[in-house]
Amino acid sequence: MEGSSLRPGQGAARAANGARRRPPAGRRAEVREANETAILAAAEAVFAEYGFHGATTAMIAERAGLPKANLHYYFGTKEALYKAVLENILALWLAPVRNFTDESDPAQALADYIALKIEYTRTRPQASRIFASELIAGAPQILDYLSHELRQVVEEKSRVVRRWIADGKIGPVEPVHLFVTIWAMTQTYADFAVQIAAIQGKEALDDGDFEAAKRFITAMVLKGIGVKGAG
Amino acid sequence: MEGSSLRPGQGAARAANGARRRPPAGRRAEVREANETAILAAAEAVFAEYGFHGATTAMIAERAGLPKANLHYYFGTKEALYKAVLENILALWLAPVRNFTDESDPAQALADYIALKIEYTRTRPQASRIFASELIAGAPQILDYLSHELRQVVEEKSRVVRRWIADGKIGPVEPVHLFVTIWAMTQTYADFAVQIAAIQGKEALDDGDFEAAKRFITAMVLKGIGVKGAG
DNA sequence: GCGAACCTTGACCAACTGGTCAAGTTTTGT
DNA sequence: ACAAAACTTGACCAGTTGGTCAAGGTTCGC
C-alpha cells in the first residue's frame, strides 16, 4: 500500500536547500516548484499570523490559490508543511552568524552582525515570528537542531569572542549571554513590533525605527562590552 | 432571557485587582474564589504551553480539577477566560516600572528594574510566554491597553530618562529603545529559554543562568548607555 | 502513440471542540 | 423552614478541521 507510484509527501523539503536552477526542467517540475513555493509562502504568512494551531490548511490553500487537497498532495500533513517552513526559516536565521570569524575586528564583526539581524527582522518579520512561536511552544520541532547544529555554531563563535577577550580587544563577557541578548534585542523589533509601535502611537514600525534600533543596539553593545576604539 | 438570576461570566475579572481579604465570606464566596483561582492557574499553564488556539477548555478544566461545564459557568467563554488571564499578567508585567522615578539614581534605578524584570522572568515564565504570544499574534486583545495605558507609562518614564540625559547622568539615548531592549533582553530568558538551554547543552535554565543574565545585562546596559559611576 | 506515472480536485468523513442545557444539589437570606 | 439564588455536572450538539479518496486530466519516457 505504500509502494504505490504516487509521490506525495515531503516534496518541498528539498526546496529548502540551495539547489536552485536545475536543468531546464520539464513543465511538470516547473509547476511543482511553482506550487511548492506558493504553498510555502502562503504557509509562512498564515502560520505567522495565526500560529500553528490557529492556522488552517484551508486558509493556506486559499492564499496559495490552490485547492486544499492539492496542498495535502504536496506536503502530506499540516505538520509536515510547518516543518518545511521552519527549515527555510532556520537557514535564514543562521546565515548572518557566518561572517563572524577569528580574523575579524570585534567592532566591525558585531556591528555587521547586528545590522544583518536587524535587516532580517525588518524584511522577514513573519519568519521571525514563526521562529519565536516555535521557541515559546518549547521548540517541539527543532529542539534537536538547537541542541546540535546551533549549539555547535554558538560554541564555535564563542571561541572567537573569547579570543577577543584574551587579546584585550573587548572586556570580559560571557559569550553566550552576548549572543542571546543580541538575538533578543534585534528580534524584538519583529516579534513584538505591535507593542513598540503602540507605545509610540504608531500603527506599525517604519524604516526609521529599524535604523534607530540598529544604531541604538550597536552603540550600546559596543560600548557596553568595552570594545576598544568604539563609541 | 438575559435577566435570569444566574451569575455566570466575567466572574474573575475582579480577582485581577488587589481586593483580597474581603470579610470572612460565606462558604459560597470561598468556593467561588478557590475555583476561580484554580481555573486561572490552570489556564495560565495550558495557554502558555499550547497557545490560545492550541489550548482546549477541556484541558484547562481537567488541570483545574473541575468539569468543563463548571469552567464555562465561571468564565463564560474560552476567550473571556483568556482575557482574565491576560489581565493578571499585564498587572504583573507593569509593576516593576513603578519605582522608576525622577529622584532615583540612574545606576540604581536601572539595576533594580533589570533585577525585577529578570525575577519576573525566572518566577513567572508562563506568564511571560502568554504575553509574548499575544504580542506575536498582533495583540488582538490588548492593543488598546498598549496604545493607551502602557504608552502613557512609557512616556512618563521616558521623561525621567531624558532628565537624566539633560543632567549629564547618562549618555544621549532614545528612551523608547532603551526600554524596549531591556524588555527584550530580560524576557528572552523566559520566552526562549529552551533555546538558551539547548545551546548550552542543558535541559532547562537554572538559577545560575538567571543570575548571570542579570549581571550581564546590567553591566552592558549601564556601561553601554554611559551611566556615570558604573562599570 | 501509448501506457505508466503524476497531478488535480470536489465531495466526503471522522474526530474534536467550544459551548449549551436541564435536572439536581447546596447555600443563603429571611 | 423554605423559597430563591447560586452552583454542579453528565449528556449533548452543531460547527470546524485535518485529512482521504476516487475519478478524471496531463505529462513523461520510450
Coordinates of C-alpha atoms (C1' of nucleotides) in Angstrom, one line a residue:
Chain A
M1 CA 0.0 0.0 0.0
E2 CA 2.9 2.3 0.5
G3 CA 4.9 1.2 -2.6
S4 CA 2.4 2.8 -5.0
S5 CA 3.7 5.1 -7.7
L6 CA 2.2 8.2 -6.3
R7 CA 4.6 10.7 -5.0
P8 CA 3.1 12.9 -2.3
G9 CA 4.7 14.0 0.9
Q10 CA 7.9 15.7 1.8
G11 CA 8.1 17.3 -1.6
A12 CA 9.4 20.8 -0.7
A13 CA 11.9 19.7 1.9
R14 CA 14.3 19.9 -1.0
A15 CA 13.3 23.5 -1.8
A16 CA 14.9 24.4 1.5
N17 CA 18.4 23.9 0.4
G18 CA 20.2 26.0 -2.2
A19 CA 19.7 23.7 -5.2
R20 CA 18.0 26.3 -7.3
R21 CA 18.3 26.3 -11.1
R22 CA 18.2 22.7 -12.0
P23 CA 18.4 21.7 -15.7
P24 CA 15.7 23.3 -17.9
A25 CA 13.2 21.1 -16.2
G26 CA 10.1 19.9 -17.9
R27 CA 6.7 21.5 -17.4
R28 CA 6.0 19.1 -14.7
A29 CA 8.9 20.1 -12.5
E30 CA 8.3 23.8 -13.2
V31 CA 4.7 23.6 -12.0
R32 CA 5.7 21.5 -9.0
E33 CA 8.3 24.1 -7.9
A34 CA 5.9 27.0 -8.5
N35 CA 3.2 25.3 -6.4
E36 CA 5.5 24.4 -3.6
T37 CA 6.8 27.9 -3.5
A38 CA 3.4 29.3 -3.5
I39 CA 2.3 27.0 -0.7
L40 CA 5.3 27.7 1.4
A41 CA 4.9 31.4 1.0
A42 CA 1.2 31.2 1.9
A43 CA 2.0 28.9 4.9
E44 CA 4.6 31.3 6.2
A45 CA 2.1 34.2 6.1
V46 CA -0.7 32.2 7.7
F47 CA 1.4 30.5 10.4
A48 CA 2.9 33.8 11.3
E49 CA -0.5 35.4 11.7
Y50 CA -2.4 32.6 13.4
G51 CA 0.2 30.3 14.8
F52 CA 0.4 26.6 14.1
H53 CA -2.8 25.7 15.8
G54 CA -4.7 28.8 14.7
A55 CA -3.8 28.3 11.1
T56 CA -5.9 26.0 8.9
T57 CA -4.9 24.2 5.8
A58 CA -7.9 25.7 4.1
M59 CA -6.6 29.2 4.8
I60 CA -3.2 28.4 3.5
A61 CA -4.6 26.7 0.4
E62 CA -6.8 29.6 -0.4
R63 CA -4.0 32.1 0.0
A64 CA -1.8 29.9 -2.3
G65 CA -4.6 29.8 -4.8
L66 CA -4.9 26.1 -4.8
P67 CA -7.5 23.5 -3.6
K68 CA -6.8 22.2 -0.2
A69 CA -6.5 18.7 -1.5
N70 CA -3.7 19.8 -3.7
L71 CA -1.8 21.2 -0.7
H72 CA -2.1 17.9 1.0
Y73 CA -0.9 16.2 -2.1
Y74 CA 2.3 18.2 -2.0
F75 CA 3.1 18.3 1.7
G76 CA 1.1 15.5 3.2
T77 CA 0.2 16.9 6.6
K78 CA -0.1 20.3 8.1
E79 CA 2.7 19.4 10.4
A80 CA 5.0 18.4 7.5
L81 CA 4.2 21.7 5.8
Y82 CA 5.0 23.5 9.0
K83 CA 8.3 21.7 9.3
A84 CA 9.2 22.7 5.7
V85 CA 8.5 26.3 6.6
L86 CA 10.6 26.1 9.7
E87 CA 13.5 24.6 7.8
N88 CA 13.6 27.6 5.5
I89 CA 13.5 29.9 8.4
L90 CA 16.3 28.2 10.3
A91 CA 18.6 28.6 7.3
L92 CA 17.7 32.3 7.1
W93 CA 18.1 32.7 10.8
L94 CA 21.6 31.2 11.0
A95 CA 23.1 32.9 7.9
P96 CA 24.2 36.2 9.5
V97 CA 26.4 34.5 12.0
R98 CA 28.6 33.1 9.3
N99 CA 30.8 36.1 8.9
F100 CA 31.9 36.0 12.5
T101 CA 35.4 34.8 12.2
D102 CA 38.7 34.9 14.1
E103 CA 40.3 37.4 12.0
S104 CA 37.5 39.9 12.1
D105 CA 37.7 43.0 14.1
P106 CA 35.2 43.0 17.0
A107 CA 33.7 46.4 16.4
Q108 CA 33.2 45.6 12.7
A109 CA 32.0 42.0 13.2
L110 CA 29.5 42.9 15.9
A111 CA 28.2 45.9 14.0
D112 CA 27.8 43.8 10.9
Y113 CA 26.1 41.1 12.7
I114 CA 23.6 43.4 14.4
A115 CA 23.0 45.1 11.1
L116 CA 22.2 41.8 9.4
K117 CA 20.0 40.7 12.2
I118 CA 18.0 43.9 12.1
E119 CA 17.7 43.6 8.3
Y120 CA 16.4 40.1 8.7
T121 CA 13.9 41.4 11.3
R122 CA 12.8 44.3 9.0
T123 CA 12.4 42.2 5.9
R124 CA 11.2 38.9 7.2
P125 CA 9.1 39.7 10.3
Q126 CA 6.8 36.8 9.6
A127 CA 9.7 34.3 9.6
S128 CA 10.9 35.8 12.9
R129 CA 7.5 35.4 14.4
I130 CA 7.1 31.8 13.4
F131 CA 10.5 31.0 14.9
A132 CA 9.6 32.8 18.1
S133 CA 6.3 30.9 18.4
E134 CA 8.1 27.7 17.9
L135 CA 10.5 28.5 20.7
I136 CA 7.8 29.7 23.0
A137 CA 6.0 26.4 22.5
G138 CA 9.1 24.6 23.7
A139 CA 10.6 24.0 20.2
P140 CA 8.9 20.7 19.7
Q141 CA 10.0 20.6 16.1
I142 CA 13.5 22.0 16.3
L143 CA 14.9 21.1 19.7
D144 CA 17.2 18.6 18.1
Y145 CA 18.5 21.2 15.7
L146 CA 19.0 23.7 18.5
S147 CA 21.0 21.3 20.7
H148 CA 23.2 20.1 18.0
E149 CA 23.7 22.3 14.9
L150 CA 23.0 25.6 16.6
R151 CA 24.8 24.6 19.7
Q152 CA 27.9 23.8 17.7
V153 CA 27.8 27.1 15.9
V154 CA 27.4 29.0 19.1
E155 CA 30.3 27.2 20.7
E156 CA 32.5 27.9 17.7
K157 CA 31.6 31.6 17.7
S158 CA 32.0 31.8 21.4
R159 CA 35.6 30.8 20.9
V160 CA 36.0 33.8 18.6
V161 CA 34.7 36.0 21.3
R162 CA 36.9 34.5 24.0
R163 CA 39.8 35.1 21.8
W164 CA 38.9 38.8 21.5
I165 CA 38.7 38.9 25.3
A166 CA 42.1 37.2 25.7
D167 CA 43.6 39.6 23.2
G168 CA 42.2 42.5 25.2
K169 CA 40.0 43.7 22.3
I170 CA 36.9 43.6 24.4
G171 CA 36.0 43.4 28.0
P172 CA 35.4 40.1 29.8
V173 CA 31.9 38.9 29.0
E174 CA 30.1 35.5 28.7
P175 CA 29.8 34.9 25.0
V176 CA 26.5 33.0 25.3
H177 CA 24.8 35.9 27.0
L178 CA 26.2 38.3 24.5
F179 CA 24.7 36.3 21.6
V180 CA 21.4 35.7 23.4
T181 CA 20.9 39.3 24.2
I182 CA 21.7 40.4 20.6
W183 CA 19.2 38.0 19.3
A184 CA 16.6 39.2 21.7
M185 CA 17.2 42.9 21.1
T186 CA 17.1 42.6 17.3
Q187 CA 14.2 40.1 17.0
T188 CA 12.0 42.1 19.4
Y189 CA 11.5 44.6 16.6
A190 CA 9.8 41.9 14.5
D191 CA 8.1 39.7 17.2
F192 CA 6.8 42.5 19.4
A193 CA 6.5 45.2 16.7
V194 CA 2.9 45.9 17.6
Q195 CA 4.0 46.8 21.1
I196 CA 6.8 49.0 20.0
A197 CA 4.6 50.8 17.6
A198 CA 1.8 51.1 20.1
I199 CA 3.8 52.8 22.7
Q200 CA 4.9 55.3 20.1
G201 CA 1.4 56.0 19.0
K202 CA 2.1 54.4 15.6
E203 CA 0.3 51.7 13.7
A204 CA 3.4 50.0 12.5
L205 CA 7.2 50.4 12.6
D206 CA 8.8 52.2 9.7
D207 CA 12.3 52.1 8.2
G208 CA 13.4 54.9 10.6
D209 CA 12.5 52.8 13.6
F210 CA 14.7 50.0 12.4
E211 CA 17.5 52.3 11.6
A212 CA 17.3 53.9 15.1
A213 CA 17.1 50.4 16.6
K214 CA 20.2 49.3 14.8
R215 CA 22.1 52.4 15.9
F216 CA 21.0 52.1 19.5
I217 CA 21.8 48.4 19.8
T218 CA 25.1 48.7 18.1
A219 CA 26.2 51.6 20.2
M220 CA 25.1 50.1 23.5
V221 CA 26.6 46.7 22.7
L222 CA 30.0 48.0 21.5
K223 CA 30.3 50.4 24.4
G224 CA 28.7 48.1 26.9
I225 CA 31.1 45.2 26.4
G226 CA 34.1 47.5 26.1
V227 CA 35.1 47.2 22.5
K228 CA 38.3 49.2 22.1
G229 CA 38.0 52.1 19.7
A230 CA 34.2 52.2 19.7
G231 CA 31.6 54.7 21.0
Chain B
M1 CA -33.6 35.6 28.6
E2 CA -30.6 37.5 29.9
G3 CA -32.2 38.8 33.1
S4 CA -32.2 35.4 34.8
S5 CA -30.8 35.1 38.2
L6 CA -27.8 33.0 37.2
R7 CA -24.5 34.7 37.5
P8 CA -22.0 33.2 35.1
G9 CA -19.5 35.2 33.1
Q10 CA -16.8 37.7 33.9
G11 CA -16.5 36.5 37.5
A12 CA -12.8 36.5 38.0
A13 CA -12.2 39.9 36.3
R14 CA -12.3 41.1 39.9
A15 CA -9.7 38.7 41.1
A16 CA -7.3 40.7 39.0
N17 CA -7.3 43.7 41.2
G18 CA -5.9 43.7 44.7
A19 CA -9.2 43.3 46.5
R20 CA -8.0 40.3 48.5
R21 CA -9.3 39.6 52.0
R22 CA -12.8 40.5 52.0
P23 CA -15.0 40.0 55.1
P24 CA -15.0 36.4 56.4
A25 CA -17.0 35.5 53.3
G26 CA -19.5 32.7 53.3
R27 CA -18.8 29.2 52.0
R28 CA -20.2 30.3 48.7
A29 CA -17.7 33.1 48.2
E30 CA -14.9 30.9 49.4
V31 CA -15.6 28.2 47.0
R32 CA -16.0 30.6 44.2
E33 CA -12.7 32.3 44.8
A34 CA -10.9 28.9 45.1
N35 CA -12.4 27.7 41.9
E36 CA -11.7 30.9 40.0
T37 CA -8.1 30.8 41.2
A38 CA -7.7 27.2 40.3
I39 CA -9.1 27.8 36.8
L40 CA -6.9 30.9 36.2
A41 CA -3.8 29.0 37.3
A42 CA -4.7 26.0 35.1
A43 CA -5.5 28.3 32.2
E44 CA -2.2 30.1 32.6
A45 CA -0.3 26.9 32.4
V46 CA -2.2 25.5 29.5
F47 CA -2.3 28.7 27.5
A48 CA 1.4 29.1 28.0
E49 CA 2.2 25.6 26.8
Y50 CA -0.2 25.3 23.9
G51 CA -1.1 28.9 23.0
F52 CA -4.6 30.3 22.8
H53 CA -5.7 28.1 19.8
G54 CA -3.9 25.0 20.9
A55 CA -5.4 25.1 24.4
T56 CA -8.7 23.5 24.9
T57 CA -11.2 24.2 27.7
A58 CA -11.3 20.5 28.5
M59 CA -7.5 20.6 29.2
I60 CA -7.8 23.6 31.4
A61 CA -10.8 22.1 33.3
E62 CA -9.0 18.8 33.8
R63 CA -6.0 20.6 35.1
A64 CA -8.1 22.7 37.4
G65 CA -9.9 19.5 38.6
L66 CA -13.3 20.7 37.6
P67 CA -15.8 19.6 35.0
K68 CA -15.6 21.6 31.8
A69 CA -19.2 22.9 32.2
N70 CA -18.2 24.4 35.5
L71 CA -15.3 26.3 33.9
H72 CA -17.8 27.7 31.4
Y73 CA -20.1 28.6 34.2
Y74 CA -17.5 30.7 35.8
F75 CA -15.9 32.4 32.8
G76 CA -18.4 32.0 30.0
T77 CA -16.2 31.6 27.0
K78 CA -12.6 30.5 26.4
E79 CA -11.8 34.0 25.1
A80 CA -13.2 35.6 28.3
L81 CA -11.0 33.2 30.4
Y82 CA -8.0 34.1 28.2
K83 CA -8.7 37.8 28.8
A84 CA -8.9 37.3 32.5
V85 CA -5.5 35.6 32.4
L86 CA -4.0 38.4 30.3
E87 CA -5.3 41.0 32.7
N88 CA -3.5 39.4 35.6
I89 CA -0.3 39.2 33.5
L90 CA -0.5 42.8 32.4
A91 CA -0.6 43.9 36.0
L92 CA 2.5 41.7 36.8
W93 CA 4.3 42.9 33.8
L94 CA 3.9 46.6 34.5
A95 CA 4.6 46.5 38.2
P96 CA 8.4 46.7 38.1
V97 CA 8.4 50.0 36.2
R98 CA 6.7 51.8 39.0
N99 CA 9.9 52.5 41.0
F100 CA 11.4 54.4 38.2
T101 CA 11.1 58.0 39.4
D102 CA 12.7 61.4 38.9
E103 CA 14.6 61.3 42.1
S104 CA 16.1 57.9 41.6
D105 CA 19.7 57.5 40.6
P106 CA 20.1 56.1 37.1
A107 CA 22.5 53.3 38.1
Q108 CA 20.3 52.2 40.9
A109 CA 17.0 52.6 39.1
L110 CA 18.2 50.7 36.0
A111 CA 19.8 47.9 38.0
D112 CA 16.7 47.5 40.1
Y113 CA 14.5 47.5 37.1
I114 CA 16.5 44.8 35.3
A115 CA 16.7 42.8 38.5
L116 CA 12.9 42.9 38.9
K117 CA 12.4 42.0 35.3
I118 CA 14.7 39.0 35.5
E119 CA 13.0 38.0 38.7
Y120 CA 9.6 38.1 36.9
T121 CA 11.1 36.1 34.0
R122 CA 12.5 33.5 36.4
T123 CA 9.5 33.0 38.6
R124 CA 6.7 33.5 36.0
P125 CA 8.0 32.2 32.7
Q126 CA 4.5 31.0 31.7
A127 CA 3.0 34.5 32.2
S128 CA 5.8 35.9 30.1
R129 CA 5.2 33.4 27.3
I130 CA 1.5 34.1 27.2
F131 CA 2.2 37.8 26.9
A132 CA 4.8 37.2 24.2
S133 CA 2.3 35.0 22.2
E134 CA -0.3 37.7 22.5
L135 CA 2.1 40.2 21.1
I136 CA 3.3 38.0 18.3
A137 CA -0.3 37.4 17.3
G138 CA -0.7 41.1 16.9
A139 CA -2.1 41.8 20.4
P140 CA -5.7 41.4 19.4
Q141 CA -6.8 41.5 23.0
I142 CA -4.6 44.2 24.4
L143 CA -3.8 46.6 21.6
D144 CA -5.9 49.2 23.3
Y145 CA -4.1 48.8 26.6
L146 CA -0.8 49.0 24.9
S147 CA -1.6 52.2 23.0
H148 CA -3.1 54.0 26.0
E149 CA -2.1 52.8 29.5
L150 CA 1.2 51.4 28.5
R151 CA 2.0 54.2 26.2
Q152 CA 1.4 56.7 28.9
V153 CA 3.6 55.0 31.3
V154 CA 6.4 54.7 28.8
E155 CA 6.1 58.4 28.0
E156 CA 6.2 59.3 31.7
K157 CA 9.3 57.1 32.3
S158 CA 10.9 58.4 29.1
R159 CA 10.7 61.9 30.6
V160 CA 12.7 60.6 33.6
V161 CA 15.4 59.2 31.3
R162 CA 15.5 62.5 29.3
R163 CA 16.0 64.3 32.6
W164 CA 19.0 62.0 33.4
I165 CA 20.4 62.8 30.0
A166 CA 19.9 66.6 30.4
D167 CA 21.5 66.4 33.8
G168 CA 24.5 64.6 32.2
K169 CA 23.9 61.5 34.3
I170 CA 23.8 59.2 31.3
G171 CA 24.7 59.5 27.6
P172 CA 22.2 60.6 25.0
V173 CA 20.0 57.7 24.2
E174 CA 16.4 57.3 22.9
P175 CA 14.4 56.2 25.9
V176 CA 12.0 54.1 24.0
H177 CA 14.8 51.9 22.6
L178 CA 16.3 51.6 26.0
F179 CA 13.1 50.3 27.4
V180 CA 12.3 48.0 24.5
T181 CA 15.7 46.4 24.6
I182 CA 15.7 45.9 28.3
W183 CA 12.3 44.2 28.0
A184 CA 13.6 42.0 25.1
M185 CA 16.8 41.0 26.9
T186 CA 15.2 40.1 30.1
Q187 CA 12.1 38.4 28.7
T188 CA 14.1 36.3 26.3
Y189 CA 15.2 34.2 29.3
A190 CA 11.6 33.1 29.8
D191 CA 10.2 33.1 26.3
F192 CA 13.1 31.5 24.5
A193 CA 14.5 29.6 27.5
V194 CA 14.6 26.3 25.6
Q195 CA 16.9 27.8 23.0
I196 CA 19.2 29.2 25.6
A197 CA 19.3 26.0 27.5
A198 CA 19.8 23.9 24.3
I199 CA 22.8 25.9 23.1
Q200 CA 24.4 25.3 26.5
G201 CA 23.6 21.6 26.4
K202 CA 21.2 21.9 29.3
E203 CA 17.6 20.8 29.6
A204 CA 16.5 23.9 31.3
L205 CA 17.8 27.1 32.8
D206 CA 18.8 27.2 36.4
D207 CA 19.1 30.0 39.0
G208 CA 22.7 30.5 38.0
D209 CA 21.7 31.3 34.4
F210 CA 19.3 34.0 35.6
E211 CA 21.9 35.4 37.9
A212 CA 24.5 35.5 35.2
A213 CA 21.9 37.1 32.8
K214 CA 21.1 39.7 35.3
R215 CA 24.7 40.6 35.8
F216 CA 25.5 40.6 32.1
I217 CA 22.5 42.8 31.1
T218 CA 23.0 45.2 34.0
A219 CA 26.7 45.6 33.2
M220 CA 26.2 46.0 29.5
V221 CA 23.3 48.5 29.8
L222 CA 24.9 50.7 32.5
K223 CA 28.2 50.9 30.7
G224 CA 26.5 50.9 27.2
I225 CA 24.5 54.0 27.8
G226 CA 27.2 55.7 29.8
V227 CA 25.9 55.8 33.3
K228 CA 28.3 57.8 35.3
G229 CA 29.9 55.9 38.1
A230 CA 29.1 52.4 36.8
G231 CA 31.1 49.5 35.4
Chain C
dG1 C1' 1.4 6.8 -29.9
dC2 C1' 0.7 4.8 -25.7
dG3 C1' 0.9 3.1 -21.2
dA4 C1' 2.6 4.4 -16.8
dA5 C1' 3.5 7.9 -13.6
dC6 C1' 2.0 12.1 -11.9
dC7 C1' -1.2 15.8 -10.8
dT8 C1' -5.8 18.0 -9.8
dT9 C1' -10.0 18.5 -7.2
dG10 C1' -14.9 18.2 -5.5
dA11 C1' -17.1 15.6 -2.3
dC12 C1' -16.8 13.4 1.8
dC13 C1' -15.8 12.0 6.7
dA14 C1' -14.4 11.0 11.4
dA15 C1' -12.6 13.4 15.3
dC16 C1' -12.5 17.2 18.1
dT17 C1' -14.0 21.5 20.3
dG18 C1' -16.4 25.3 22.3
dG19 C1' -20.4 25.9 24.2
dT20 C1' -25.4 24.7 26.0
dC21 C1' -28.8 22.7 28.8
dA22 C1' -31.8 20.6 32.0
dA23 C1' -32.1 18.3 36.1
dG24 C1' -30.4 18.1 40.5
dT25 C1' -27.7 19.8 44.8
dT26 C1' -26.2 23.3 48.1
dT27 C1' -26.1 27.7 50.2
dT28 C1' -28.2 32.0 51.6
dG29 C1' -31.4 35.4 53.3
dT30 C1' -35.4 35.9 56.0
Chain D
dA1 C1' -38.1 26.2 57.5
dC2 C1' -38.4 27.4 53.0
dA3 C1' -38.1 29.6 48.7
dA4 C1' -35.0 31.9 45.8
dA5 C1' -30.4 32.3 44.2
dA6 C1' -26.2 30.1 43.1
dC7 C1' -23.6 26.2 41.9
dT8 C1' -22.7 21.5 39.8
dT9 C1' -22.3 18.3 36.0
dG10 C1' -23.2 14.4 32.6
dA11 C1' -25.1 14.4 28.3
dC12 C1' -25.5 16.5 24.2
dC13 C1' -24.8 19.3 19.8
dA14 C1' -23.5 22.0 15.8
dG15 C1' -19.5 23.8 13.6
dT16 C1' -14.9 23.3 12.2
dT17 C1' -10.8 20.9 10.7
dG18 C1' -7.2 17.8 9.0
dG19 C1' -7.1 14.5 6.0
dT20 C1' -8.9 11.0 2.4
dC21 C1' -10.5 9.3 -1.9
dA22 C1' -11.9 8.1 -6.4
dA23 C1' -12.4 9.7 -10.8
dG24 C1' -10.6 12.3 -14.4
dG25 C1' -6.9 15.1 -16.6
dT26 C1' -1.9 15.9 -18.0
dT27 C1' 2.9 14.9 -18.9
dC28 C1' 6.7 11.8 -19.4
dG29 C1' 9.6 8.1 -21.2
dC30 C1' 10.3 5.3 -24.9

